[in-house]
Amino acid sequence: MSLVLEVNGLSKKIGESMLVNKISFSVQKGEIFGLLGPNGAGKTTTIRMLVGLARSTEGTISICGHDIQRDHRNALKNVGTIVENPELYPYLSGLENLRQFARLSGPINEARIAEIVKLVGLEERIGEKVKRYSLGMRQRLGLGQALLHNPALLILDEPTNGLDPSGIREFRQLLLNLAKQGTSILISSHLLAELEQIVDRVGVIHRGKWITTATLAELSSQSKFNRLILHVDSVDKALLCLKTAHPELELRHENLGQLILEEPPKVLNPILDSLLQANVQIFKLEVQKSSLEDVFLTMTGGPEHA
């Protein structure tokens, strides 16, 4: 699979603050790559460097084989982007917005505009003024603008912010369809749940440093069994038994008949044997595994809102 985007040793420093610190990653043709990190992790700074809105302090960015510093024009002509909110003219119709945007790149291609309108699902509303559009419709129109010149790489910075569940679902399906057609997509988010249904791989960034690049399956393999719930006939008897036989265990109980072991050992047989020898009846055993979100939060030190 050919590389559409290749980033090597990319850094951005302002004064004494290192906003992005020597990160490296790549995006392949037709791949949806998630740039994941808490708010303030360096995602937007990275994206601004990728689309030419900010200069890097060091490192290289190559888009379709063109170095963004040495061959700026040819690199960026392969990129479509939405950074933060799409820039639209509210008193023009959706169609007029697309024509105005297309005019910036040369002669207007009406056939391409019609193709884009259908692609983003705005056929019935494209003649209305943008000021009447919902946020989801504005995002779809912004996506249409970004796709007008048929870019090889689409870069999106938190594109689902503010969208309702229906809007997120529609936007997600649009991206999946584009990837099937061969468009490479880099999409940033601070929420793994927004990405895990569509991405092929994720890169995790935290405090400007690259933590890992992985598929969701690889991330999932890093999760662990972190809670064991025992449904027993007598919580008091079970507590007394385990505190005596296994004092190292972290035990608690919330509901009648349920005993919870936090961070249980990998081998459960000694625990179960102790309970059975104490004549504790075990009705049900639940092993809860940490979620992908838990893995992400562990990597980034927990929730952050910088």
Tab-separated table of N, CA and C in Angstrom, residues 33-36 199-204 212-216:
chain	number	residue	atom	x	y	z
A	33	PHE	N	-7.147	7.090	9.335
A	33	PHE	CA	-6.187	7.122	10.442
A	33	PHE	C	-6.684	8.111	11.487
A	34	GLY	N	-6.841	7.650	12.720
A	34	GLY	CA	-7.322	8.508	13.799
A	34	GLY	C	-6.180	9.117	14.583
A	35	LEU	N	-6.192	10.436	14.716
A	35	LEU	CA	-5.219	11.138	15.559
A	35	LEU	C	-5.917	11.404	16.884
A	36	LEU	N	-5.512	10.673	17.907
A	36	LEU	CA	-6.248	10.630	19.164
A	36	LEU	C	-5.420	11.205	20.304
A	199	VAL	N	-12.012	3.850	12.106
A	199	VAL	CA	-10.583	3.947	11.796
A	199	VAL	C	-9.940	2.581	11.548
A	200	ASP	N	-8.916	2.590	10.705
A	200	ASP	CA	-8.095	1.401	10.503
A	200	ASP	C	-6.984	1.341	11.545
A	201	ARG	N	-6.410	2.523	11.842
A	201	ARG	CA	-5.372	2.623	12.875
A	201	ARG	C	-5.553	3.936	13.623
A	202	VAL	N	-4.973	4.002	14.809
A	202	VAL	CA	-4.948	5.258	15.556
A	202	VAL	C	-3.513	5.572	15.969
A	203	GLY	N	-3.233	6.862	16.065
A	203	GLY	CA	-1.998	7.330	16.668
A	203	GLY	C	-2.369	8.127	17.897
A	204	VAL	N	-1.766	7.817	19.026
A	204	VAL	CA	-2.089	8.497	20.283
A	204	VAL	C	-1.002	9.519	20.591
A	212	THR	N	1.843	6.011	20.775
A	212	THR	CA	1.812	4.736	20.056
A	212	THR	C	1.053	4.884	18.752
A	213	THR	N	1.321	3.979	17.825
A	213	THR	CA	0.504	3.787	16.624
A	213	THR	C	0.036	2.341	16.655
A	214	ALA	N	-1.284	2.127	16.503
A	214	ALA	CA	-1.794	0.761	16.644
A	214	ALA	C	-3.136	0.613	15.948
A	215	THR	N	-3.453	-0.624	15.579
A	215	THR	CA	-4.816	-0.935	15.160
A	215	THR	C	-5.675	-1.044	16.420
A	216	LEU	N	-6.981	-1.034	16.251
A	216	LEU	CA	-7.858	-1.170	17.418
A	216	LEU	C	-7.679	-2.539	18.070
